[in-house]
């Protein structure tokens, strides 16, 4: 009878371990970690809990995480739903630290749960209005990268700030996330069009190109490419579908604004779809704009304050490398964007050890300023304003293909060095993990299931 009671206690303990493991995975998924990172962290936490990897089976999906522990006699399964998807780089960093600290410092399950709860309940690093100001300046930085003057930079920042707050308010009221995006894009575009009548800027139409770019789903895009390369096809495809829905909602909002305002290319004296992408400012101006855009997006992604200057340097390096390869060497924007993100990701492989953060925390905000906003808008406007003129579809499709290729190359540039580095680092990490677990056994702190 006593043996049965002991077995019941063991079952309850194992179920608690699985529950904590799933809550860890849920926090990572809802903070926009890539699938490989979620699995690595969950396996490390399982090792801390004494669950052998050969008995552990994980299935990570966009809306559900499943975990099973089984041997020849027993099998236990548990499921965890993931609902509130956002981006929180601080949470991803702190869970990574927690998984190692738990092993190295012999945490009890109670201590681990307490630390996990602290991470889950931790307020964001920036209050909502500061994030909105950051998002506004990020779009202003984009606008400057597209070649506008500083007055237009200010207009784009103000329009994006208001649009960002509109989206936040809509989500607070419980409006569907895609409808919130469409409303934010609509408001931003209307305000940007209104600003073009002020007569204060020499480039009055550039804010129309940048005012809604705070919506561009850079993190899901890069995670999608990461997941596909890592053979997590199901999650990758779901992330891609989510990205397409967000871009579709943004396009709908902008197109609706254009129809309501009776705005078309001809009315904007033929300039909107012919705006030059060739830099005509000195490199230092583009460096400033890239730094502003990278830091603005860092605030949206909830990166630690101490890393803002690092991300700003990453943005400068990415954009200046892109422009140099594109214009000075003449390889074009696709190869230029790939090289920009590749160089940043390569440096980040080493920099993650200096700043003690995951790779994506440094790389993703740094490469976001290279998103080809002008080409995306040209393609979108081309399809919206089809008049049956020969070559219109070809032109719109060519711009769409170019922007898709650039985004793909940015994602690949980030992913490739990270994946190869991970192959090298994984062996060292595994060896270190085994050494730490052996030390725990010797201290008598390790109980295997």
XYZ file of C-alpha atoms in Angstrom:
449
model
C 0.000 0.000 0.000
C 2.863 2.336 0.855
C 4.470 1.603 -2.526
C 1.251 2.664 -4.319
C 1.149 5.915 -2.337
C 4.768 6.575 -3.257
C 3.956 5.917 -6.896
C 1.068 8.376 -6.741
C 3.431 10.957 -5.298
C 5.896 10.330 -8.122
C 3.117 10.723 -10.683
C 2.032 14.026 -9.152
C 5.653 15.237 -9.122
C 6.118 14.281 -12.775
C 2.890 16.025 -13.761
C 4.090 19.167 -11.993
C 7.385 18.970 -13.879
C 5.543 18.628 -17.198
C 3.324 21.570 -16.282
C 6.375 23.788 -15.563
C 8.040 22.579 -18.756
C 4.973 23.493 -20.819
C 4.652 26.908 -19.171
C 8.283 27.579 -20.103
C 7.596 26.639 -23.729
C 4.401 28.702 -23.787
C 6.233 31.842 -22.614
C 8.839 31.381 -25.348
C 6.271 30.763 -28.104
C 4.148 33.747 -27.036
C 7.279 35.956 -26.995
C 8.135 35.056 -30.643
C 11.075 32.688 -30.080
C 11.928 30.460 -33.051
C 10.988 26.774 -32.726
C 14.565 25.511 -32.447
C 15.172 27.813 -29.452
C 11.920 26.665 -27.794
C 12.934 23.008 -28.123
C 16.513 23.637 -26.913
C 15.310 25.541 -23.830
C 12.624 22.974 -23.002
C 15.104 20.088 -23.265
C 17.538 21.953 -20.994
C 14.784 22.557 -18.414
C 13.784 18.877 -18.680
C 17.411 17.898 -17.988
C 17.369 20.140 -14.890
C 14.195 18.347 -13.749
C 15.798 14.927 -14.234
C 13.718 13.903 -17.261
C 16.043 11.993 -19.653
C 16.042 13.299 -23.236
C 15.482 9.810 -24.705
C 12.187 9.549 -22.766
C 11.031 13.088 -23.639
C 8.926 13.808 -26.751
C 8.079 17.396 -27.739
C 5.671 18.671 -30.363
C 5.776 22.463 -30.716
C 3.054 24.201 -32.735
C 1.909 27.803 -33.113
C -1.172 27.420 -30.900
C -0.343 24.273 -28.920
C 2.678 22.674 -27.248
C 2.543 18.956 -26.438
C 4.951 17.026 -24.240
C 5.089 13.290 -23.548
C 7.333 11.335 -21.190
C 7.307 7.565 -21.633
C 9.298 4.403 -20.993
C 8.484 0.701 -21.407
C 5.833 0.778 -18.646
C 4.469 4.328 -18.358
C 3.399 7.173 -20.613
C 2.371 10.669 -19.483
C 1.204 13.441 -21.819
C 0.250 17.064 -21.253
C -0.886 19.894 -23.552
C -0.554 23.661 -23.301
C -2.455 26.193 -25.419
C -0.610 29.313 -26.680
C -2.943 32.254 -27.299
C -1.421 35.720 -26.833
C 1.315 35.959 -29.434
C 3.532 39.047 -29.224
C 7.229 39.928 -29.290
C 9.200 40.105 -26.048
C 12.963 39.740 -26.437
C 13.561 40.276 -22.691
C 11.449 37.210 -21.820
C 13.369 35.076 -24.345
C 16.686 36.216 -22.819
C 15.613 35.668 -19.210
C 14.215 32.167 -19.811
C 17.515 31.196 -21.451
C 19.366 32.479 -18.343
C 16.895 30.720 -16.012
C 17.359 27.339 -17.715
C 21.137 27.484 -17.091
C 20.903 29.002 -13.592
C 18.509 26.249 -12.496
C 21.130 23.606 -13.352
C 24.196 25.475 -12.114
C 22.670 26.661 -8.820
C 20.625 23.555 -7.913
C 17.204 25.250 -7.977
C 14.322 23.386 -6.356
C 11.094 23.071 -8.361
C 9.536 25.706 -6.093
C 12.416 28.104 -6.787
C 12.187 27.444 -10.543
C 8.426 28.065 -10.538
C 8.901 31.262 -8.545
C 11.512 32.586 -11.018
C 9.331 31.588 -13.992
C 6.371 33.455 -12.498
C 8.567 36.543 -12.034
C 9.502 36.472 -15.725
C 5.861 36.001 -16.785
C 4.639 38.841 -14.548
C 7.497 41.249 -15.309
C 6.265 44.582 -16.765
C 7.645 45.631 -20.135
C 10.809 47.763 -20.231
C 9.026 50.745 -21.818
C 5.629 52.254 -21.027
C 3.125 52.203 -23.947
C 3.559 55.863 -24.947
C 7.367 55.532 -25.029
C 6.953 52.471 -27.283
C 4.611 54.491 -29.529
C 7.182 57.323 -29.734
C 9.852 54.726 -30.587
C 7.593 53.231 -33.284
C 6.944 56.731 -34.670
C 10.640 57.573 -34.914
C 11.331 54.111 -36.391
C 8.968 54.908 -39.276
C 10.530 58.371 -39.536
C 13.912 56.654 -39.843
C 12.496 54.474 -42.632
C 11.208 57.603 -44.357
C 14.677 59.188 -44.178
C 16.211 56.009 -45.614
C 13.803 56.374 -48.549
C 15.262 59.854 -49.220
C 12.893 62.325 -47.546
C 13.872 65.603 -45.852
C 13.758 66.142 -42.067
C 10.306 67.830 -42.138
C 8.858 64.754 -43.852
C 10.727 62.625 -41.287
C 8.815 64.483 -38.551
C 5.455 64.106 -40.345
C 6.021 60.361 -40.860
C 6.946 59.975 -37.164
C 3.790 61.770 -35.981
C 1.498 59.782 -38.322
C 3.092 56.477 -37.251
C 2.854 57.417 -33.556
C -0.896 58.058 -33.874
C -1.411 54.890 -35.950
C 0.485 52.811 -33.388
C -1.673 54.139 -30.557
C -4.836 53.461 -32.606
C -3.779 49.822 -33.015
C -2.983 49.496 -29.291
C -6.361 50.994 -28.313
C -8.244 48.713 -30.731
C -6.562 45.627 -29.248
C -7.375 46.869 -25.714
C -11.043 47.173 -26.737
C -10.952 43.537 -27.894
C -11.073 44.229 -31.644
C -9.605 41.470 -33.833
C -5.824 41.901 -34.271
C -6.010 42.015 -38.091
C -8.857 44.545 -38.030
C -6.778 46.629 -35.592
C -3.882 46.588 -38.072
C -6.175 47.661 -40.939
C -7.576 50.557 -38.864
C -4.068 51.676 -37.814
C -2.852 51.620 -41.445
C -5.963 53.550 -42.541
C -5.484 56.295 -39.916
C -1.714 56.604 -40.561
C -2.211 56.854 -44.335
C -4.979 59.469 -44.042
C -2.805 61.617 -41.763
C 0.244 61.229 -44.014
C -1.828 62.301 -47.034
C -3.128 65.310 -45.084
C 0.472 66.288 -44.195
C 1.363 66.439 -47.915
C -0.803 69.592 -48.247
C 1.182 71.509 -45.613
C 3.710 72.800 -48.146
C 6.471 72.581 -45.526
C 8.355 69.636 -47.003
C 10.203 69.297 -50.310
C 9.369 65.566 -50.274
C 5.676 65.634 -49.237
C 4.749 62.103 -50.380
C 7.497 60.122 -48.668
C 5.570 59.874 -45.348
C 2.910 57.881 -47.241
C 5.564 55.221 -47.857
C 6.706 54.912 -44.255
C 3.818 55.857 -41.947
C 2.468 52.286 -41.552
C 5.738 50.337 -41.569
C 5.599 49.754 -37.793
C 3.153 46.969 -38.776
C 5.655 45.110 -41.011
C 6.049 41.680 -39.340
C 9.844 41.391 -39.464
C 10.185 38.944 -36.549
C 7.567 36.414 -37.838
C 9.181 36.624 -41.303
C 12.668 35.820 -40.010
C 11.327 33.113 -37.665
C 9.437 31.604 -40.615
C 12.668 31.268 -42.632
C 14.507 29.930 -39.552
C 11.828 27.299 -38.928
C 11.725 26.188 -42.569
C 15.526 25.803 -42.687
C 15.441 23.879 -39.381
C 12.741 21.570 -40.818
C 9.984 22.774 -38.470
C 7.692 23.023 -41.478
C 4.293 23.143 -39.782
C 5.166 26.033 -37.434
C 7.027 27.809 -40.258
C 4.031 27.648 -42.585
C 1.723 28.902 -39.785
C 4.079 31.848 -39.126
C 4.109 32.595 -42.878
C 0.292 32.540 -43.008
C 0.124 34.889 -39.994
C 2.609 37.227 -41.702
C 0.535 37.240 -44.896
C -2.605 38.070 -42.912
C -0.840 41.010 -41.228
C 0.489 42.356 -44.527
C -2.947 41.811 -46.101
C -4.640 43.761 -43.292
C -2.109 46.596 -43.677
C -2.656 46.647 -47.460
C -6.429 46.740 -47.000
C -6.154 49.710 -44.601
C -3.906 51.668 -46.975
C -5.964 50.810 -50.081
C -9.194 51.784 -48.309
C -7.656 55.129 -47.302
C -6.620 55.741 -50.921
C -10.148 55.041 -52.142
C -11.818 57.188 -49.444
C -9.467 60.103 -50.137
C -9.771 59.590 -53.915
C -5.995 59.392 -53.957
C -4.206 58.027 -57.012
C -0.810 58.167 -58.641
C -1.730 60.786 -61.228
C -3.111 63.145 -58.594
C 0.243 62.973 -56.807
C 1.897 64.303 -59.984
C 3.378 60.966 -61.087
C 5.861 60.833 -58.192
C 4.456 58.218 -55.850
C 5.476 55.089 -57.759
C 8.611 56.712 -59.203
C 10.231 57.865 -55.948
C 13.964 57.280 -56.167
C 15.617 54.679 -53.937
C 19.145 55.812 -54.823
C 20.860 57.439 -51.808
C 21.534 61.116 -52.372
C 22.419 61.937 -48.748
C 25.863 61.314 -47.204
C 26.415 57.961 -45.492
C 26.324 59.539 -42.026
C 22.701 60.676 -42.612
C 21.679 57.123 -43.510
C 23.611 55.877 -40.468
C 21.593 58.208 -38.202
C 18.297 57.153 -39.840
C 19.193 53.446 -39.537
C 20.120 53.845 -35.859
C 16.808 55.635 -35.130
C 14.788 52.939 -36.965
C 16.642 50.060 -35.244
C 16.216 51.556 -31.761
C 12.528 52.302 -32.419
C 11.822 48.702 -33.371
C 13.873 47.519 -30.373
C 11.366 49.285 -28.124
C 8.461 47.543 -29.891
C 10.281 44.206 -29.373
C 10.906 45.020 -25.658
C 14.689 44.763 -25.740
C 16.653 45.638 -22.593
C 17.631 49.309 -22.389
C 21.326 48.430 -22.047
C 21.275 46.941 -25.577
C 19.737 49.903 -27.449
C 23.121 51.339 -28.462
C 24.288 47.880 -29.628
C 21.225 47.483 -31.861
C 21.731 51.048 -33.189
C 25.289 50.106 -34.238
C 23.912 46.924 -35.831
C 21.368 48.955 -37.826
C 24.096 51.345 -39.021
C 26.320 48.431 -40.070
C 23.480 46.637 -41.890
C 22.258 49.671 -43.869
C 25.715 51.020 -44.742
C 26.873 47.537 -45.867
C 23.714 47.185 -47.952
C 24.202 50.589 -49.617
C 27.900 49.957 -50.269
C 27.323 46.533 -51.900
C 24.243 47.812 -53.771
C 25.520 51.132 -55.135
C 29.321 51.242 -54.843
C 29.934 47.639 -55.952
C 26.820 47.505 -58.171
C 25.463 44.130 -57.009
C 21.895 45.421 -56.564
C 19.517 45.580 -53.580
C 18.939 41.808 -53.242
C 22.614 40.886 -52.758
C 23.177 44.134 -50.830
C 20.408 43.288 -48.326
C 21.728 39.738 -47.929
C 25.265 40.982 -47.232
C 24.013 43.626 -44.773
C 22.102 41.083 -42.674
C 24.851 38.430 -43.102
C 27.563 40.757 -41.738
C 25.406 41.739 -38.730
C 24.495 38.108 -37.990
C 28.144 37.025 -38.307
C 29.272 39.641 -35.779
C 26.318 38.770 -33.520
C 27.551 35.149 -33.318
C 30.456 36.527 -31.240
C 28.591 39.475 -29.688
C 26.003 37.229 -27.988
C 28.770 36.113 -25.592
C 29.818 39.711 -24.868
C 26.268 40.833 -24.010
C 24.907 37.472 -22.784
C 21.744 37.472 -24.941
C 20.288 35.192 -27.665
C 21.337 35.870 -31.264
C 17.969 37.150 -32.511
C 17.809 39.817 -29.807
C 20.713 41.600 -31.526
C 20.199 40.678 -35.185
C 16.470 41.133 -35.898
C 16.097 44.800 -34.796
C 19.387 45.597 -36.595
C 18.187 44.331 -39.996
C 14.602 45.655 -39.841
C 15.659 49.063 -41.352
C 16.502 47.228 -44.607
C 12.863 46.189 -45.226
C 12.094 47.370 -48.822
C 9.123 49.622 -48.071
C 9.258 51.524 -51.389
C 9.126 48.348 -53.507
C 6.314 46.884 -51.391
C 4.252 50.040 -51.872
C 5.006 50.252 -55.596
C 3.842 46.662 -56.041
C 0.726 47.170 -53.936
C -0.215 50.425 -55.657
C 0.444 48.864 -59.039
C -2.112 46.113 -58.367
C -4.644 48.496 -56.776
C -4.500 51.036 -59.626
C -4.616 48.712 -62.635
C -6.167 50.542 -65.621
C -5.582 47.924 -68.316
C -2.459 49.638 -69.651
C 0.122 47.269 -71.157
C 2.979 46.565 -68.755
C 1.129 47.552 -65.570
C 0.809 43.991 -64.277
C 4.417 43.188 -65.220
C 5.660 46.278 -63.386
C 3.591 45.583 -60.259
C 4.619 41.914 -60.272
C 8.326 42.775 -60.756
C 8.252 45.143 -57.755
C 6.447 42.501 -55.683
C 8.993 39.807 -56.624
C 11.913 42.145 -55.865
C 10.548 43.059 -52.422
C 9.857 39.363 -51.642
C 13.404 38.418 -52.711
C 14.929 41.192 -50.576
C 12.903 40.126 -47.513
C 13.890 36.477 -48.120
C 17.572 37.441 -48.426
C 17.418 39.548 -45.234
C 15.926 36.529 -43.430
C 18.509 34.147 -44.896
C 21.355 36.515 -44.061
C 20.224 36.489 -40.416
C 19.506 32.759 -40.277
C 22.487 31.184 -42.070
C 25.395 32.288 -39.791
C 23.218 31.617 -36.741
C 22.378 28.079 -37.877
C 26.006 27.194 -38.738
C 27.242 28.712 -35.468
C 24.567 26.751 -33.620
C 25.963 23.518 -35.094
C 29.396 24.368 -33.639
C 28.141 25.767 -30.348
C 25.640 22.915 -29.801
C 28.427 20.376 -29.144
C 30.139 22.632 -26.593
C 26.812 23.423 -24.917
C 25.875 19.736 -24.774
C 29.241 18.839 -23.262
C 28.914 21.650 -20.698
C 25.353 20.552 -19.872
C 26.481 16.962 -19.273
C 29.347 18.172 -17.034
C 26.948 20.322 -14.978
C 24.454 17.462 -14.628
C 27.267 15.143 -13.497
C 28.290 17.714 -10.859
C 24.677 17.789 -9.639
C 24.671 13.986 -9.354
C 27.857 14.135 -7.298
C 26.289 16.769 -5.024
C 23.298 14.470 -4.593
C 20.940 17.069 -6.089
C 19.912 15.105 -9.169
C 16.994 12.658 -9.166
C 16.285 11.009 -12.507
C 12.778 9.896 -13.422
